Short mmCIF file of C-alpha atoms and ligand atoms in Angstrom, two decimals:
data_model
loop_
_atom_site.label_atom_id
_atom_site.label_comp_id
_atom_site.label_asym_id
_atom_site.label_seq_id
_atom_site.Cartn_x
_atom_site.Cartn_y
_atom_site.Cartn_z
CA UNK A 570 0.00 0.00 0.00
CA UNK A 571 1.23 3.16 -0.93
CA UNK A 572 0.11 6.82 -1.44
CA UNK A 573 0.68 9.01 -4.53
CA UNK A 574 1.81 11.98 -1.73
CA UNK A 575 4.85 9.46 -1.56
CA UNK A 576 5.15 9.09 -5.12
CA UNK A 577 5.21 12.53 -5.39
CA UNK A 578 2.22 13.23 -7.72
CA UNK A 579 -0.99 15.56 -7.23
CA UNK A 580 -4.08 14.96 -6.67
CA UNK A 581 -6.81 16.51 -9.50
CA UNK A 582 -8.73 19.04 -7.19
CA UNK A 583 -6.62 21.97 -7.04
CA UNK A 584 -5.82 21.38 -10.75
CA UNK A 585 -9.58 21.70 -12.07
CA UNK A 586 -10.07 24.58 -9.84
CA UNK A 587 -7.86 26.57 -11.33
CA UNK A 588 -8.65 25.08 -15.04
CA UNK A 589 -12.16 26.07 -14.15
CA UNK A 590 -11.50 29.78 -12.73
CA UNK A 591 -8.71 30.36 -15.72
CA UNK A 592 -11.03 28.66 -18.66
CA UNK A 593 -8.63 25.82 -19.95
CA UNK A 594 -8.94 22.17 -19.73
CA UNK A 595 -6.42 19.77 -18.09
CA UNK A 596 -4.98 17.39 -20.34
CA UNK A 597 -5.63 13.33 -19.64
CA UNK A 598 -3.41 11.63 -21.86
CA UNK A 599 -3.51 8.07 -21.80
CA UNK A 600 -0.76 5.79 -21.93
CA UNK A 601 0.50 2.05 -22.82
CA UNK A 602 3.86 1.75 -23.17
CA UNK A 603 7.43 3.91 -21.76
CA UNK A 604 7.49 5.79 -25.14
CA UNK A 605 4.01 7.74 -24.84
CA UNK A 606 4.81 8.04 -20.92
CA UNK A 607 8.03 9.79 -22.11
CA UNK A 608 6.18 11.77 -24.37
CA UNK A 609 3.45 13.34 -22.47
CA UNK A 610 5.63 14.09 -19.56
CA UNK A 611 8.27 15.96 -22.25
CA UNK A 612 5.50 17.53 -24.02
CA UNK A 613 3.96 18.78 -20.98
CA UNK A 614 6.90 19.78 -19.30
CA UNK A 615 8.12 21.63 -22.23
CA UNK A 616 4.59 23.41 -22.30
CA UNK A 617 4.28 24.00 -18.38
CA UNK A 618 1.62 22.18 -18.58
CA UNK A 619 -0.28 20.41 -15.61
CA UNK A 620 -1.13 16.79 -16.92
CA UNK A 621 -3.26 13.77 -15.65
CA UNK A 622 -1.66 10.31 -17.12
CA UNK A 623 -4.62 8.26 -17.81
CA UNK A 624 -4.06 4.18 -17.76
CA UNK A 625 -7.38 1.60 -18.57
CA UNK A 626 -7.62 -1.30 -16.55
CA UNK A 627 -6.78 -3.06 -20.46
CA UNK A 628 -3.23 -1.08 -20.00
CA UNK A 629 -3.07 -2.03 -16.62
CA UNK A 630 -3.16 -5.62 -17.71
CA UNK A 631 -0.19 -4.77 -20.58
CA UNK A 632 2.09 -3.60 -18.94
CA UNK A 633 1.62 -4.69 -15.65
CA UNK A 634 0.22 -3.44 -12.27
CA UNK A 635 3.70 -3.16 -10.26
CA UNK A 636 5.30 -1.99 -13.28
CA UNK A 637 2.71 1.29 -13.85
CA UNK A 638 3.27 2.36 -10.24
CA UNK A 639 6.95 2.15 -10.38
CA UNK A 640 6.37 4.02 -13.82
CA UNK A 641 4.11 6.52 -12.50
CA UNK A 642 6.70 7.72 -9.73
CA UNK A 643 9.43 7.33 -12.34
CA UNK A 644 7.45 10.26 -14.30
CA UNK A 645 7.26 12.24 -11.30
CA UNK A 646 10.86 12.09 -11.14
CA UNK A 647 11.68 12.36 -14.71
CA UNK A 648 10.01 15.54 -14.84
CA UNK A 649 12.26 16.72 -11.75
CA UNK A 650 15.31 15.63 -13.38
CA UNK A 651 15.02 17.46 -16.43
CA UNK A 652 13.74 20.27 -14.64
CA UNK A 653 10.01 20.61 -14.60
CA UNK A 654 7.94 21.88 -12.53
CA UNK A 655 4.31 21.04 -13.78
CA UNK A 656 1.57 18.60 -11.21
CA UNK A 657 0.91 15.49 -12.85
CA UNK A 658 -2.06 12.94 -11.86
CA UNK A 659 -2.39 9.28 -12.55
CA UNK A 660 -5.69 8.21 -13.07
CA UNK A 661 -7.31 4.98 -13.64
CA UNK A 662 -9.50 5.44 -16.93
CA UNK A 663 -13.21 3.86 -17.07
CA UNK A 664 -12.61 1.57 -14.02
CA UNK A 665 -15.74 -0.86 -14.13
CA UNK A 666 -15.42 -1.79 -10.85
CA UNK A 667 -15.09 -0.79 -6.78
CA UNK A 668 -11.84 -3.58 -6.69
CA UNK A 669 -10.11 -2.09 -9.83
CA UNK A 670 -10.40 1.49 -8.25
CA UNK A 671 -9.45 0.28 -5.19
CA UNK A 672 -6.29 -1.71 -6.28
CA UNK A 673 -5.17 1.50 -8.73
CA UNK A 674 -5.73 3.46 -5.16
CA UNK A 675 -4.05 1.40 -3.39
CA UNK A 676 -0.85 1.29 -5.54
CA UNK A 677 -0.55 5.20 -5.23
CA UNK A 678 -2.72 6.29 -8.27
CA UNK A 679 -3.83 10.04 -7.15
CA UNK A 680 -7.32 9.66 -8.88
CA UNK A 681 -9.92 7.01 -10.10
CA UNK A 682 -12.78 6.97 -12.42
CA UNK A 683 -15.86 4.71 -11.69
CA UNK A 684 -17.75 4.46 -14.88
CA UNK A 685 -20.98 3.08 -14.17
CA UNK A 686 -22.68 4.39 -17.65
CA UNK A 687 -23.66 1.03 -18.48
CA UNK A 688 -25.20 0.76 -15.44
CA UNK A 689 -28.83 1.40 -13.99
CA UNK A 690 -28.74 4.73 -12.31
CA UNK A 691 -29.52 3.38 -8.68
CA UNK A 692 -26.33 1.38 -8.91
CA UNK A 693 -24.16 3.76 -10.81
CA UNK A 694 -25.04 6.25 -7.69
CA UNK A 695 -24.43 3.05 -5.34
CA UNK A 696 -20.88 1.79 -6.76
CA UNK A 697 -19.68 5.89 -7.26
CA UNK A 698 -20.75 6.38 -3.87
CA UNK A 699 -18.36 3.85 -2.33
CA UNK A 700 -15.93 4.21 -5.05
CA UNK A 701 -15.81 8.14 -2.94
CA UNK A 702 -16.13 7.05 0.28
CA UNK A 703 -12.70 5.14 0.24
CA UNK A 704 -10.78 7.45 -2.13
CA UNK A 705 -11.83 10.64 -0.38
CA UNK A 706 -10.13 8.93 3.05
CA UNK A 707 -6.88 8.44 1.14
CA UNK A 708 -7.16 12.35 -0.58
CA UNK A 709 -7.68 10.36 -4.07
CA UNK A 710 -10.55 12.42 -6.39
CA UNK A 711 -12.93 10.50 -8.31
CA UNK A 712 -14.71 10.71 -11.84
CA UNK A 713 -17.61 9.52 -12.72
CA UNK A 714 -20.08 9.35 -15.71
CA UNK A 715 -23.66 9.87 -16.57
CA UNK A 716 -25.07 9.21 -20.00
CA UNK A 717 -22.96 6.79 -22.30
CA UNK A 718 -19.95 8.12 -24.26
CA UNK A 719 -20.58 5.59 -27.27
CA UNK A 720 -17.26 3.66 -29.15
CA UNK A 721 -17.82 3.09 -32.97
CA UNK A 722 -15.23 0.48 -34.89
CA UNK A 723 -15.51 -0.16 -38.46
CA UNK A 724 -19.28 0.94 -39.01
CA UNK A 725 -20.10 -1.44 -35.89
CA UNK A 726 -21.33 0.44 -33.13
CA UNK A 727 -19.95 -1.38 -29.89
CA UNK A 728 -21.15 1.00 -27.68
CA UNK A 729 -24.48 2.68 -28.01
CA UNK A 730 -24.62 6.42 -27.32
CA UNK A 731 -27.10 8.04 -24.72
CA UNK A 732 -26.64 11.63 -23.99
CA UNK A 733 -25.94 12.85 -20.47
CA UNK A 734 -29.90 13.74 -19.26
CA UNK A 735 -29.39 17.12 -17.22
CA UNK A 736 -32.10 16.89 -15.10
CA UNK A 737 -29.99 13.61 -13.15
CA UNK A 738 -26.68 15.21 -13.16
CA UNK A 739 -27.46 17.48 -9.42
CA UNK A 740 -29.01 14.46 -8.00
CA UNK A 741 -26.08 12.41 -9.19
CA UNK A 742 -23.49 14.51 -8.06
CA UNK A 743 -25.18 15.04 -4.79
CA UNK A 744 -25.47 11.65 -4.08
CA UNK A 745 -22.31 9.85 -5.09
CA UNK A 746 -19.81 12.98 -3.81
CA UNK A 747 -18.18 12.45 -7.30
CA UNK A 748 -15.58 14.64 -7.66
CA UNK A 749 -15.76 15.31 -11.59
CA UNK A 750 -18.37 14.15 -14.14
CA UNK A 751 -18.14 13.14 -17.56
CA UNK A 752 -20.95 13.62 -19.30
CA UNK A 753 -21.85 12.56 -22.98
CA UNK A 754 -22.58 15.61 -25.32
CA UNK A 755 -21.62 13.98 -28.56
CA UNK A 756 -17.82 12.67 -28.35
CA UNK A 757 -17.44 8.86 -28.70
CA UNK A 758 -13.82 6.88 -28.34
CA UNK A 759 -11.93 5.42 -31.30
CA UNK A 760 -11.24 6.55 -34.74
CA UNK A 761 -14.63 6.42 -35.77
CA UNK A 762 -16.66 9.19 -34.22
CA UNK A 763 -18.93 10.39 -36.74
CA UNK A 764 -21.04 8.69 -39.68
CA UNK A 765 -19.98 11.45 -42.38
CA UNK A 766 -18.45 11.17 -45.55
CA UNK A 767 -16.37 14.52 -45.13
CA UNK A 768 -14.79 16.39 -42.38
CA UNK A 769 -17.19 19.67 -43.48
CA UNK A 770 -19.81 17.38 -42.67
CA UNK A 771 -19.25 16.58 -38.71
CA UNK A 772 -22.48 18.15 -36.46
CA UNK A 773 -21.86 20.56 -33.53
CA UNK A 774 -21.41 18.83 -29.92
CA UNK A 775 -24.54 19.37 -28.33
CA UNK A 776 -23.52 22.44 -26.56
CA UNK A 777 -26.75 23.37 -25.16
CA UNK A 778 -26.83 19.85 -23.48
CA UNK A 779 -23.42 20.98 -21.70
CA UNK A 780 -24.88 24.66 -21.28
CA UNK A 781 -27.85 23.35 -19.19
CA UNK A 782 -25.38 20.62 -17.23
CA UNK A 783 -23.73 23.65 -16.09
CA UNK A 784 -26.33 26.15 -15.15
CA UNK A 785 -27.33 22.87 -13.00
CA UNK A 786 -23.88 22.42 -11.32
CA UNK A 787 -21.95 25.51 -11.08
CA UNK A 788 -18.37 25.33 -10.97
CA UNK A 789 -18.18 21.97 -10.53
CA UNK A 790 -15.52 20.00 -12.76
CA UNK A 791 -16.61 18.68 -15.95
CA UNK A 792 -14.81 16.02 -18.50
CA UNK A 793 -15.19 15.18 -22.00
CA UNK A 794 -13.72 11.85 -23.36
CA UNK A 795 -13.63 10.96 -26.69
CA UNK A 796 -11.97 14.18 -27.47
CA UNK A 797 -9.65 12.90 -29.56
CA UNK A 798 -8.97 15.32 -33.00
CA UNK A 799 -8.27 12.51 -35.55
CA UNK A 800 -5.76 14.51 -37.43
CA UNK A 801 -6.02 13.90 -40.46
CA UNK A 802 -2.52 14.50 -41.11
CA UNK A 803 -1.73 10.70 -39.18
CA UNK A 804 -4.82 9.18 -40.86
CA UNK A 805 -3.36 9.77 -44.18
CA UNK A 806 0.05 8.56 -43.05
CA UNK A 807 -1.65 5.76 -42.31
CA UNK A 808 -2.89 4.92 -45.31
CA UNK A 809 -0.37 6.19 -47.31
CA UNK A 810 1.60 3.09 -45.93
CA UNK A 811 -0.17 0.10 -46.35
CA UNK A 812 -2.85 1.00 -43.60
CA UNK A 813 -6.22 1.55 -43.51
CA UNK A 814 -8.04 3.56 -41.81
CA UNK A 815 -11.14 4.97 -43.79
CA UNK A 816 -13.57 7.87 -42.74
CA UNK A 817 -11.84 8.65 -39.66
CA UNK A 818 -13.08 11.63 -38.04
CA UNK A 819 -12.50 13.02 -34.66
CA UNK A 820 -13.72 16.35 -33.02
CA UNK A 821 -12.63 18.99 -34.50
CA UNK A 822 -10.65 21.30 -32.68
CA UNK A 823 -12.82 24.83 -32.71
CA UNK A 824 -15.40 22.52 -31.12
CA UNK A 825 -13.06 21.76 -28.53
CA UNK A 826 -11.69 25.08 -27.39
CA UNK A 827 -15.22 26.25 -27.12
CA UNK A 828 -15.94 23.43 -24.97
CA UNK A 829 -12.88 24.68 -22.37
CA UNK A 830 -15.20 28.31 -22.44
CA UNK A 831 -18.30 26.98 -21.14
CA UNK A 832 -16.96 24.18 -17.94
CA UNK A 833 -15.13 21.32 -19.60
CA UNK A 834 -11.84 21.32 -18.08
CA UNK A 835 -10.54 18.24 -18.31
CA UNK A 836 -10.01 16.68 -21.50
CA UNK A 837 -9.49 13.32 -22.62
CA UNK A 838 -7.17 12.01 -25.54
CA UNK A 839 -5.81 8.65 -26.22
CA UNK A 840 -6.95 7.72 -29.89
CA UNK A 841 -4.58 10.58 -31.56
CA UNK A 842 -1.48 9.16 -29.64
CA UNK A 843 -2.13 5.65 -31.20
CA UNK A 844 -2.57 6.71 -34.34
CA UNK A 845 0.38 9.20 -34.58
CA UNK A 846 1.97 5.77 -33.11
CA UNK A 847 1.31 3.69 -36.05
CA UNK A 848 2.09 6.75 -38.53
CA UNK A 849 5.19 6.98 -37.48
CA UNK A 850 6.15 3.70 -37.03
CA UNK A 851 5.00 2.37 -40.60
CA UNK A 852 6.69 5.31 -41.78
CA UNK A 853 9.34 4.41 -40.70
CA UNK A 854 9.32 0.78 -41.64
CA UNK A 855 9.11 1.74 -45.26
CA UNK A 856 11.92 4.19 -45.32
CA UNK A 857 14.52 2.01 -43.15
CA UNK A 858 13.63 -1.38 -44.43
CA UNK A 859 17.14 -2.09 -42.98
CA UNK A 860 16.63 -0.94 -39.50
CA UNK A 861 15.56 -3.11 -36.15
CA UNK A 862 16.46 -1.56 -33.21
CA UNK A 863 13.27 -0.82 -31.62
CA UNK A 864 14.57 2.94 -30.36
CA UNK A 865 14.88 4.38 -33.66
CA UNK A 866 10.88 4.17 -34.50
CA UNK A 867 9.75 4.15 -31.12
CA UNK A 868 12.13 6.82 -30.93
CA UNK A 869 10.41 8.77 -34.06
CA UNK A 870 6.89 8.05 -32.97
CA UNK A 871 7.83 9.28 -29.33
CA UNK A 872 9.45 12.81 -30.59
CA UNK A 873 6.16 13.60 -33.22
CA UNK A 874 4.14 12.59 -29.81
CA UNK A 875 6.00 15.55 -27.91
CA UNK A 876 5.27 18.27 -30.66
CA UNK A 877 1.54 17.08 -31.13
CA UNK A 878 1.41 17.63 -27.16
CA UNK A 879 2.78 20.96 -26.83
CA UNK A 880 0.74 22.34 -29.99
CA UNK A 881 -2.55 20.45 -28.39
CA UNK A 882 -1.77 22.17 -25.09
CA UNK A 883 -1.19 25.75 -26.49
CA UNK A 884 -3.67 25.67 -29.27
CA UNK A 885 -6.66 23.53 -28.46
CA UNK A 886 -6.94 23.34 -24.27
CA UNK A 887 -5.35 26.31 -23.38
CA UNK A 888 -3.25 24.48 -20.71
CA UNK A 889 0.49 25.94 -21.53
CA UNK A 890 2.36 27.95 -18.79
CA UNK A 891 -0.63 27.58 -16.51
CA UNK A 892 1.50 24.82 -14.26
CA UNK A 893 2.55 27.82 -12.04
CA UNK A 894 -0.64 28.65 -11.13
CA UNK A 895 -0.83 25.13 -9.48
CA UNK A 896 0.68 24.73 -6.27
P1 13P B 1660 -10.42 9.16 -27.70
O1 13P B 1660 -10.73 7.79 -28.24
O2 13P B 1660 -11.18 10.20 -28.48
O3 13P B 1660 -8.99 9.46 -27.66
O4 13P B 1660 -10.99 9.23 -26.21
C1 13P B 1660 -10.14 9.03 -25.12
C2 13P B 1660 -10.87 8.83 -23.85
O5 13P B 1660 -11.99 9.24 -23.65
C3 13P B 1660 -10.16 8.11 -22.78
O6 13P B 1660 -10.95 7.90 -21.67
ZN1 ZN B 1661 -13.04 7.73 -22.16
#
């Protein structure tokens, strides 16, 4: 058992207060391997950027449990090292469970989500609830979610969109003692976010569903997954060599800064880092046909990773040089 004091990372409340007050959104970057670890804490160092690493139980399970906690301190003190001085978080992403929040708690992760979307409301509140009740004695903040954030692959839908209903979300909050919510305006996970045949074609978020969440809830901390931006830039890259990867569309980026303006600040992003992953890496594959050690494409992919970061933070959630704002 150990805390995240001891591993030297911060906790998400002071962040999101000052996200909230200063009208940016906190960056949760999820994570799989050393390389993208690496590269969010380099691209959000470089930025001054507060960050929340996000790992899924699925990642968990990858790269191991004892592994991720040693990593997660060894980011804390990477960042030192090279002379940063930005908070980071690590948060467990969609935990489905009260024993996978627990364990992630447990091993010194500084925040949890309990998604209970699939859920019937009575137990969502019920399993949120005690999901709180055990972080909040260890000084761990909790996310939870209302609605259901749908996840689209290849035409199939594999998770079924609802959007967040406003009129639960004071009850909810009240209720559970959730520290965060994400709520489900229009944003899905994956590559495949929208059924259009051009990028011109992707509909608004449903802004007025986020407008009325927050008339309901004040300043209280909301997050938006599925925020990925699907450049197209990696798409083509993609496909350009030997990939394939059609009608990928994520949300575009206007959509997201105005999001930051009206209570979403913190913002979720995992699909652009895989992609800009396999870019890079079949990229390189065709151009070095010669080449196998490991660090040169990992080493490619991980440097694009660091500029996408820094121009994400500046440019689309606002989050550059406000780490000193952060205690
Ligand atoms: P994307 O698939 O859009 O990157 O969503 C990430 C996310 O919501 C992680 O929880
Ligand atoms: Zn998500």
């Amino acid at each position: 058992m150990v805390s995240f004091e001891e591993l030297g990372l911060s906790n998400t409340k002071e962040m999101f207060e000052v996200a909230l007050e200063r009208k940016f959104a906190i960056p949760g970057y999820n994570a799989s391997n050393l390389e993208q670890l690496q590269g969010i804490i380099i691209g959000c160092g470089d930025s001054n950027s507060p960050v929340i690493i996000q790992i899924t139980q699925t990642s968990l399970k990858y790269a191991n449990k004892t592994m991720i906690r040693y990593m997660g301190e060894g980011c804390v003190k990477m960042s030192k090292d090279l002379g940063y001085d930005i908070p980071i978080a690590l948060h467990l992403d969609h935990g489905s469970s009260f024993e996978s929040c627990k364990a992630c708690i447990d091993i010194g992760f500084s925040s949890v989500m309990f998604d209970g979307s699939h859920l019937e409301y009575q137990k969502n509140v019920m399993i949120t609830k005690r999901v709180a009740n055990y972080a909040h004695q260890r000084n761990v903040n909790v996310e939870a979610e209302l609605g259901i954030i749908g996840r689209e692959d290849k035409g199939k839908e594999v998770e079924i969109q609802q959007y967040t209903d406003p009129e639960q979300v004071e009850d909810f909050v009240n209720r559970t003692g959730c520290d965060s919510l994400a709520i489900a305006i229009g944003t899905s996970h994956g590559a495949y976010k929208f059924k259009v045949e051009r990028a011109e074609d992707i509909p608004e978020l449903r802004f007025d569903i986020l407008q009325e969440i927050r008339k309901r809830l004040g300043k209280f901390p909301i997050v938006l997954h599925g925020a990925s931006s699907v450049p197209k830039k990696y798409v083509d890259i993609v496909n350009n060599y030997g990939g394939s990867l059609k009608k990928s569309f994520g949300v575009p980026e206007t959509q997201l800064r105005k999001a930051t303006q009206h209570g979403v600040c913190k913002i979720n992003v995992a699909t652009d880092s895989r992609i800009l992953f396999t870019a890079m890496i079949r990229k390189y594959f065709k151009e070095h046909v010669d080449h196998f050690d490991p660090r040169l494409y990992l080493g490619t992919a991980r440097q694009e990773l660091i500029e996408m970061i820094i121009r994400k933070n500046k440019e689309v959630l606002g989050s550059s040089g406000q780490a000193k704002y952060i205690s």
